[in-house]
mmCIF file of C-alpha atoms in Angstrom:
data_model
loop_
_atom_site.group_PDB
_atom_site.id
_atom_site.type_symbol
_atom_site.label_atom_id
_atom_site.label_comp_id
_atom_site.label_asym_id
_atom_site.label_seq_id
_atom_site.Cartn_x
_atom_site.Cartn_y
_atom_site.Cartn_z
ATOM 1 C CA MET A 53 57.101 -21.462 -2.246
ATOM 2 C CA ASN A 54 55.648 -24.792 -4.085
ATOM 3 C CA HIS A 55 55.333 -26.487 -0.545
ATOM 4 C CA PHE A 56 53.419 -23.597 0.358
ATOM 5 C CA ILE A 57 51.444 -24.120 -2.045
ATOM 6 C CA ASN A 58 50.915 -27.830 -1.947
ATOM 7 C CA LEU A 59 49.643 -27.537 1.640
ATOM 8 C CA THR A 60 47.296 -24.398 0.551
ATOM 9 C CA LEU A 61 45.364 -26.752 -2.101
ATOM 10 C CA SER A 62 45.496 -29.984 -0.684
ATOM 11 C CA GLY A 63 43.781 -27.997 2.833
ATOM 12 C CA LEU A 64 41.267 -26.265 0.863
ATOM 13 C CA ALA A 65 40.245 -30.116 -0.527
ATOM 14 C CA SER A 66 39.880 -31.281 3.460
ATOM 15 C CA GLY A 67 38.427 -28.469 4.526
ATOM 16 C CA ALA A 68 35.922 -28.744 1.861
ATOM 17 C CA THR A 69 34.515 -32.213 3.854
ATOM 18 C CA TYR A 70 34.602 -30.886 7.345
ATOM 19 C CA ALA A 71 32.466 -28.451 5.781
ATOM 20 C CA ALA A 72 29.861 -30.570 4.188
ATOM 21 C CA LEU A 73 29.877 -32.678 7.436
ATOM 22 C CA ALA A 74 29.469 -29.468 9.473
ATOM 23 C CA LEU A 75 26.771 -27.909 7.710
ATOM 24 C CA SER A 76 25.183 -30.925 7.652
ATOM 25 C CA LEU A 77 25.358 -30.656 11.533
ATOM 26 C CA VAL A 78 24.032 -27.081 11.416
ATOM 27 C CA ILE A 79 20.914 -27.767 9.340
ATOM 28 C CA ILE A 80 19.761 -30.274 12.384
ATOM 29 C CA TYR A 81 20.743 -27.796 15.372
ATOM 30 C CA GLN A 82 18.988 -24.595 13.824
ATOM 31 C CA ALA A 83 15.461 -26.784 13.191
ATOM 32 C CA THR A 84 16.366 -28.856 17.034
ATOM 33 C CA ARG A 85 18.715 -27.367 18.916
ATOM 34 C CA LEU A 86 20.355 -30.808 19.201
ATOM 35 C CA VAL A 87 24.076 -31.700 18.174
ATOM 36 C CA ASN A 88 23.585 -34.639 15.913
ATOM 37 C CA PHE A 89 26.186 -36.973 17.300
ATOM 38 C CA ALA A 90 24.677 -39.818 14.942
ATOM 39 C CA GLN A 91 25.030 -37.885 11.908
ATOM 40 C CA PRO A 92 29.079 -40.000 10.774
ATOM 41 C CA ALA A 93 27.348 -43.050 11.967
ATOM 42 C CA LEU A 94 24.466 -42.154 9.204
ATOM 43 C CA ALA A 95 27.154 -41.514 6.734
ATOM 44 C CA LEU A 96 28.903 -44.404 7.820
ATOM 45 C CA LEU A 97 25.679 -46.513 6.940
ATOM 46 C CA SER A 98 25.800 -44.738 3.485
ATOM 47 C CA VAL A 99 29.093 -44.857 2.390
ATOM 48 C CA TYR A 100 29.198 -48.868 3.430
ATOM 49 C CA THR A 101 25.780 -49.350 1.586
ATOM 50 C CA ALA A 102 27.409 -47.445 -1.634
ATOM 51 C CA TYR A 103 30.214 -49.488 -1.791
ATOM 52 C CA THR A 104 28.155 -52.433 -1.946
ATOM 53 C CA VAL A 105 26.337 -50.726 -4.677
ATOM 54 C CA VAL A 106 29.855 -50.288 -5.940
ATOM 55 C CA GLN A 107 30.876 -54.254 -5.865
ATOM 56 C CA VAL A 108 27.688 -55.730 -7.380
ATOM 57 C CA THR A 109 27.426 -53.186 -10.429
ATOM 58 C CA GLY A 110 30.828 -51.978 -10.899
ATOM 59 C CA SER A 111 29.509 -48.247 -11.234
ATOM 60 C CA TYR A 112 31.156 -45.681 -8.951
ATOM 61 C CA TRP A 113 28.556 -43.172 -9.721
ATOM 62 C CA ILE A 114 25.024 -45.497 -9.121
ATOM 63 C CA GLY A 115 26.889 -46.659 -5.618
ATOM 64 C CA PHE A 116 27.395 -42.514 -4.815
ATOM 65 C CA ALA A 117 23.710 -41.611 -6.009
ATOM 66 C CA SER A 118 22.738 -44.654 -3.579
ATOM 67 C CA ALA A 119 24.831 -43.204 -0.896
ATOM 68 C CA LEU A 120 22.896 -39.572 -1.039
ATOM 69 C CA THR A 121 19.590 -41.480 -0.993
ATOM 70 C CA VAL A 122 19.928 -43.747 1.916
ATOM 71 C CA GLY A 123 21.167 -40.852 3.793
ATOM 72 C CA LEU A 124 18.404 -38.663 3.073
ATOM 73 C CA VAL A 125 15.790 -41.791 3.807
ATOM 74 C CA ALA A 126 18.528 -42.566 7.028
ATOM 75 C CA GLY A 127 17.973 -38.786 8.667
ATOM 76 C CA ALA A 128 13.844 -38.914 7.916
ATOM 77 C CA VAL A 129 13.293 -42.399 9.559
ATOM 78 C CA VAL A 130 15.184 -40.862 12.532
ATOM 79 C CA GLU A 131 14.363 -37.787 12.916
ATOM 80 C CA ARG A 132 10.310 -38.895 12.590
ATOM 81 C CA VAL A 133 10.669 -42.430 14.513
ATOM 82 C CA ILE A 134 13.262 -41.852 16.804
ATOM 83 C CA ILE A 135 13.940 -38.249 17.886
ATOM 84 C CA ARG A 136 10.950 -36.117 17.639
ATOM 85 C CA PRO A 137 9.454 -38.572 20.393
ATOM 86 C CA ILE A 138 12.090 -37.820 22.671
ATOM 87 C CA ALA A 139 12.633 -34.727 21.985
ATOM 88 C CA ARG A 140 9.064 -33.349 22.974
ATOM 89 C CA VAL A 141 10.159 -34.603 26.561
ATOM 90 C CA SER A 142 14.235 -33.179 27.049
ATOM 91 C CA GLU A 143 16.618 -31.825 24.114
ATOM 92 C CA LEU A 144 19.685 -33.435 26.715
ATOM 93 C CA ASN A 145 17.619 -36.825 26.187
ATOM 94 C CA GLY A 146 17.877 -36.345 22.099
ATOM 95 C CA ILE A 147 20.978 -35.803 22.380
ATOM 96 C CA ILE A 148 22.062 -38.781 24.585
ATOM 97 C CA VAL A 149 19.903 -40.979 22.397
ATOM 98 C CA THR A 150 22.007 -39.445 19.428
ATOM 99 C CA LEU A 151 25.401 -40.978 20.821
ATOM 100 C CA GLY A 152 23.551 -44.607 21.461
ATOM 101 C CA LEU A 153 22.652 -44.345 17.717
ATOM 102 C CA LEU A 154 26.158 -43.371 17.446
ATOM 103 C CA LEU A 155 27.578 -46.808 18.849
ATOM 104 C CA ILE A 156 24.560 -49.134 17.315
ATOM 105 C CA ILE A 157 24.652 -47.735 14.080
ATOM 106 C CA GLN A 158 28.461 -48.686 14.507
ATOM 107 C CA GLY A 159 28.017 -52.342 16.161
ATOM 108 C CA GLY A 160 25.744 -53.100 13.468
ATOM 109 C CA VAL A 161 28.114 -51.957 10.383
ATOM 110 C CA GLY A 162 30.800 -54.083 12.102
ATOM 111 C CA MET A 163 28.858 -56.742 12.343
ATOM 112 C CA VAL A 164 27.051 -56.805 8.601
ATOM 113 C CA TRP A 165 30.363 -56.013 6.959
ATOM 114 C CA GLY A 166 32.791 -56.566 9.553
ATOM 115 C CA ASN A 167 35.728 -54.625 11.082
ATOM 116 C CA GLU A 168 38.275 -55.554 8.797
ATOM 117 C CA GLN A 169 38.831 -52.420 5.906
ATOM 118 C CA HIS A 170 37.281 -52.734 2.422
ATOM 119 C CA GLY A 171 38.393 -50.621 -0.433
ATOM 120 C CA LEU A 172 36.585 -47.491 -2.102
ATOM 121 C CA GLN A 173 37.678 -46.038 -4.810
ATOM 122 C CA TYR A 174 37.131 -42.466 -5.387
ATOM 123 C CA ALA A 175 35.390 -40.728 -7.870
ATOM 124 C CA PHE A 176 38.560 -39.598 -9.573
ATOM 125 C CA SER A 177 41.936 -39.599 -10.034
ATOM 126 C CA TYR A 178 44.134 -38.573 -6.451
ATOM 127 C CA VAL A 179 47.482 -37.673 -8.500
ATOM 128 C CA GLY A 180 48.175 -34.545 -8.574
ATOM 129 C CA ARG A 181 48.958 -31.559 -7.240
ATOM 130 C CA PHE A 182 45.698 -30.226 -6.980
ATOM 131 C CA SER A 183 44.060 -33.901 -8.030
ATOM 132 C CA PRO A 184 40.767 -33.997 -10.226
ATOM 133 C CA ALA A 185 39.340 -35.876 -6.392
ATOM 134 C CA ASP A 186 40.055 -32.864 -4.696
ATOM 135 C CA ALA A 187 38.199 -30.558 -7.919
ATOM 136 C CA PHE A 188 35.121 -32.709 -7.129
ATOM 137 C CA ALA A 189 35.487 -32.443 -3.358
ATOM 138 C CA LEU A 190 35.300 -28.537 -3.662
ATOM 139 C CA GLY A 191 33.227 -28.065 -6.522
ATOM 140 C CA SER A 192 30.977 -30.843 -5.381
ATOM 141 C CA VAL A 193 30.603 -28.532 -1.385
ATOM 142 C CA ALA A 194 30.241 -24.930 -3.201
ATOM 143 C CA ALA A 195 27.040 -26.298 -5.683
ATOM 144 C CA VAL A 196 25.638 -28.068 -2.510
ATOM 145 C CA ALA A 197 25.849 -24.804 -0.395
ATOM 146 C CA LEU A 198 24.687 -22.550 -3.347
ATOM 147 C CA LEU A 199 21.727 -24.877 -3.605
ATOM 148 C CA LEU A 200 20.973 -25.009 -0.237
ATOM 149 C CA PHE A 201 20.823 -20.727 -0.030
ATOM 150 C CA ALA A 202 18.579 -20.643 -3.089
ATOM 151 C CA LEU A 203 16.132 -24.004 -1.351
ATOM 152 C CA TYR A 204 15.994 -21.196 2.108
ATOM 153 C CA ARG A 205 16.091 -18.266 0.474
ATOM 154 C CA TYR A 206 13.687 -18.521 -2.973
ATOM 155 C CA THR A 207 11.928 -21.069 -2.509
ATOM 156 C CA PRO A 208 8.460 -21.531 -0.764
ATOM 157 C CA LEU A 209 9.816 -24.824 0.710
ATOM 158 C CA GLY A 210 12.596 -23.244 1.892
ATOM 159 C CA LEU A 211 10.578 -20.483 3.777
ATOM 160 C CA ARG A 212 8.482 -23.318 5.161
ATOM 161 C CA MET A 213 11.562 -25.095 6.816
ATOM 162 C CA ARG A 214 12.853 -21.501 8.263
ATOM 163 C CA ALA A 215 9.943 -20.521 9.560
ATOM 164 C CA ALA A 216 9.636 -24.264 11.182
ATOM 165 C CA ALA A 217 13.038 -24.028 12.399
ATOM 166 C CA PHE A 218 12.595 -20.752 13.634
ATOM 167 C CA ARG A 219 9.194 -19.431 14.532
ATOM 168 C CA PRO A 220 6.954 -23.281 15.001
ATOM 169 C CA GLU A 221 4.393 -22.097 17.006
ATOM 170 C CA ALA A 222 3.886 -18.803 14.502
ATOM 171 C CA ALA A 223 4.485 -21.482 11.490
ATOM 172 C CA ARG A 224 2.135 -24.009 12.844
ATOM 173 C CA LEU A 225 -0.649 -21.020 12.962
ATOM 174 C CA SER A 226 -0.173 -19.956 9.627
ATOM 175 C CA GLY A 227 -0.850 -23.424 8.267
ATOM 176 C CA VAL A 228 3.133 -25.191 8.026
ATOM 177 C CA LYS A 229 3.123 -28.465 8.695
ATOM 178 C CA VAL A 230 6.175 -27.765 11.066
ATOM 179 C CA GLY A 231 6.972 -31.736 11.901
ATOM 180 C CA LEU A 232 6.979 -32.424 8.262
ATOM 181 C CA MET A 233 9.489 -30.046 7.763
ATOM 182 C CA LEU A 234 11.650 -30.742 10.344
ATOM 183 C CA THR A 235 11.890 -34.171 8.744
ATOM 184 C CA ALA A 236 12.806 -32.613 5.751
ATOM 185 C CA GLY A 237 15.280 -31.024 7.403
ATOM 186 C CA TRP A 238 17.262 -34.098 8.656
ATOM 187 C CA GLY A 239 16.914 -36.093 5.390
ATOM 188 C CA ILE A 240 18.589 -32.897 3.549
ATOM 189 C CA ALA A 241 20.737 -32.421 6.433
ATOM 190 C CA SER A 242 21.823 -36.593 6.656
ATOM 191 C CA ALA A 243 22.424 -36.415 3.060
ATOM 192 C CA ILE A 244 24.782 -33.543 3.187
ATOM 193 C CA GLY A 245 26.616 -35.895 5.799
ATOM 194 C CA ALA A 246 26.288 -38.820 3.168
ATOM 195 C CA LEU A 247 28.340 -36.295 0.398
ATOM 196 C CA ALA A 248 30.895 -35.621 2.811
ATOM 197 C CA GLY A 249 31.140 -39.676 3.804
ATOM 198 C CA MET A 250 31.585 -40.269 -0.086
ATOM 199 C CA LEU A 251 34.642 -37.663 0.052
ATOM 200 C CA ALA A 252 36.498 -38.540 3.422
ATOM 201 C CA GLY A 253 35.989 -42.440 3.200
ATOM 202 C CA PRO A 254 38.126 -43.830 0.558
ATOM 203 C CA PRO A 255 40.295 -45.573 0.203
ATOM 204 C CA PHE A 256 39.976 -47.457 3.455
ATOM 205 C CA LEU A 257 36.247 -48.208 4.505
ATOM 206 C CA SER A 258 36.211 -49.586 8.537
ATOM 207 C CA PRO A 259 33.677 -48.801 11.215
ATOM 208 C CA ASN A 260 35.240 -46.437 12.682
ATOM 209 C CA VAL A 261 37.031 -44.166 9.593
ATOM 210 C CA PHE A 262 34.807 -40.986 10.452
ATOM 211 C CA ASP A 263 35.634 -40.542 14.268
ATOM 212 C CA VAL A 264 38.320 -38.329 13.723
ATOM 213 C CA VAL A 265 36.407 -36.385 11.087
ATOM 214 C CA PHE A 266 34.071 -36.118 12.952
ATOM 215 C CA VAL A 267 35.481 -34.301 15.356
ATOM 216 C CA PHE A 268 37.154 -32.111 13.165
ATOM 217 C CA GLY A 269 33.419 -31.083 12.000
ATOM 218 C CA ILE A 270 32.064 -30.392 14.757
ATOM 219 C CA THR A 271 35.016 -28.164 14.998
ATOM 220 C CA ALA A 272 34.839 -26.545 12.173
ATOM 221 C CA ALA A 273 30.221 -26.209 12.683
ATOM 222 C CA VAL A 274 31.366 -24.211 15.886
ATOM 223 C CA VAL A 275 33.949 -21.933 14.742
ATOM 224 C CA GLY A 276 31.630 -21.044 12.040
ATOM 225 C CA GLY A 277 28.579 -20.437 13.918
ATOM 226 C CA LEU A 278 26.342 -23.631 14.857
ATOM 227 C CA ASP A 279 23.022 -21.250 13.635
ATOM 228 C CA ASN A 280 24.583 -20.229 10.314
ATOM 229 C CA PRO A 281 24.897 -22.744 7.537
ATOM 230 C CA PHE A 282 27.555 -20.222 5.336
ATOM 231 C CA GLY A 283 29.796 -20.215 8.746
ATOM 232 C CA ALA A 284 29.581 -23.557 8.676
ATOM 233 C CA VAL A 285 31.211 -23.917 5.339
ATOM 234 C CA ILE A 286 33.646 -20.925 6.642
ATOM 235 C CA GLY A 287 34.669 -22.693 9.675
ATOM 236 C CA GLY A 288 35.778 -26.306 7.298
ATOM 237 C CA MET A 289 37.933 -24.256 5.203
ATOM 238 C CA LEU A 290 39.398 -22.707 7.552
ATOM 239 C CA ILE A 291 39.873 -25.873 9.993
ATOM 240 C CA GLY A 292 41.131 -27.805 6.267
ATOM 241 C CA LEU A 293 44.037 -25.272 6.128
ATOM 242 C CA GLY A 294 45.085 -24.889 9.795
ATOM 243 C CA LEU A 295 45.293 -29.020 10.079
ATOM 244 C CA THR A 296 47.028 -29.329 6.827
ATOM 245 C CA TYR A 297 49.400 -26.197 7.516
ATOM 246 C CA VAL A 298 50.757 -28.271 11.199
ATOM 247 C CA SER A 299 50.544 -31.317 9.354
ATOM 248 C CA GLY A 300 53.209 -29.654 6.548
ATOM 249 C CA TYR A 301 55.354 -27.523 9.117
ATOM 250 C CA ALA A 302 55.253 -28.864 12.313
ATOM 251 C CA GLY A 303 53.432 -32.763 12.186
ATOM 252 C CA PRO A 304 50.087 -34.632 11.987
ATOM 253 C CA GLU A 305 50.813 -35.630 15.591
ATOM 254 C CA LEU A 306 49.923 -31.804 16.404
ATOM 255 C CA ALA A 307 47.054 -31.816 14.242
ATOM 256 C CA THR A 308 44.166 -32.568 16.286
ATOM 257 C CA LEU A 309 45.945 -30.279 19.440
ATOM 258 C CA ALA A 310 45.998 -27.084 16.206
ATOM 259 C CA ALA A 311 42.147 -28.042 15.952
ATOM 260 C CA LEU A 312 41.142 -27.774 19.597
ATOM 261 C CA ALA A 313 43.842 -23.854 19.261
ATOM 262 C CA ILE A 314 42.209 -22.912 16.537
ATOM 263 C CA VAL A 315 38.416 -23.539 18.488
ATOM 264 C CA VAL A 316 39.607 -21.198 21.533
ATOM 265 C CA LEU A 317 41.210 -18.277 19.519
ATOM 266 C CA VAL A 318 37.800 -17.958 17.216
ATOM 267 C CA LEU A 319 35.540 -18.512 20.324
ATOM 268 C CA SER A 320 38.089 -16.201 22.704
ATOM 269 C CA VAL A 321 37.355 -13.597 20.142
ATOM 270 C CA ARG A 322 33.488 -14.510 18.748
ATOM 271 C CA PRO A 323 32.165 -16.710 21.428
ATOM 272 C CA ASP A 324 29.128 -17.179 18.767
ATOM 273 C CA GLY A 325 31.350 -18.559 16.173
ATOM 274 C CA ILE A 326 32.399 -16.602 12.964
ATOM 275 C CA LEU A 327 29.126 -15.532 11.212
ATOM 276 C CA SER A 328 26.685 -16.006 14.170
ATOM 277 C CA ARG A 329 24.844 -13.533 15.773
ATOM 278 C CA PRO A 330 25.062 -13.260 19.645
ATOM 279 C CA THR A 331 21.893 -13.409 20.953
ATOM 280 C CA ALA A 332 20.384 -10.957 24.158
ATOM 281 C CA ARG A 333 19.528 -13.603 27.140
ATOM 282 C CA LYS A 334 16.622 -12.095 29.571
ATOM 283 C CA VAL A 335 17.406 -12.618 33.195
#
């Protein structure tokens, strides 16, 4: 029983990381109908920036704030300068460009910081059944989800962002600056992706450290529903728990296969994801 409890607590903590990355993917997909394959690269850039700041200042929290700031700015710049002109021509072109950005940023990080591993501390101690670091991961992702809900539901900015994502032409006629709202959405999503990076990166950083995390993050987004931010959070928790149970009882080598099995099982019952509403298509 103790083993099951330990696995459950560990699964919730790792699921929080997958949920944060899935949430960043869903926000961008809602706004532009693009799956942003560059998201782990933007998170990587943010976390390496945090590593440098921590080395210079000796303060984890200054590095943490710098990671979120870099994520916010990098996401906004990528959308405004690179994605927007290309996505106007074709959504497929935009997806291919994000794949290219993933490779370019990973290569650039390796050139600047080197391909060897670098040590990055956790925010809190990582010792015990449910460590302070685990509690911080769960608490920070829960806080982000609640803040995002409040932003979309109760603020004029959130209303404009939703209008720009779902009814861009009507939003333009109502005076909403759709381009600015899309840029804001990319910035917020990339900041959340940077948070996921700060949770998943320690204790050792390398240019490819987020590859597996991204696979599980996009799996969580698909399971929860690419159109529903809270579905992404639930999907992340399900993936985290499922992978931890499989690793704990059957062996870690089966974790990736388990993620695929979860996707197949969920989508066979709910093709649009757990919380997404089925959409009718005219023929």
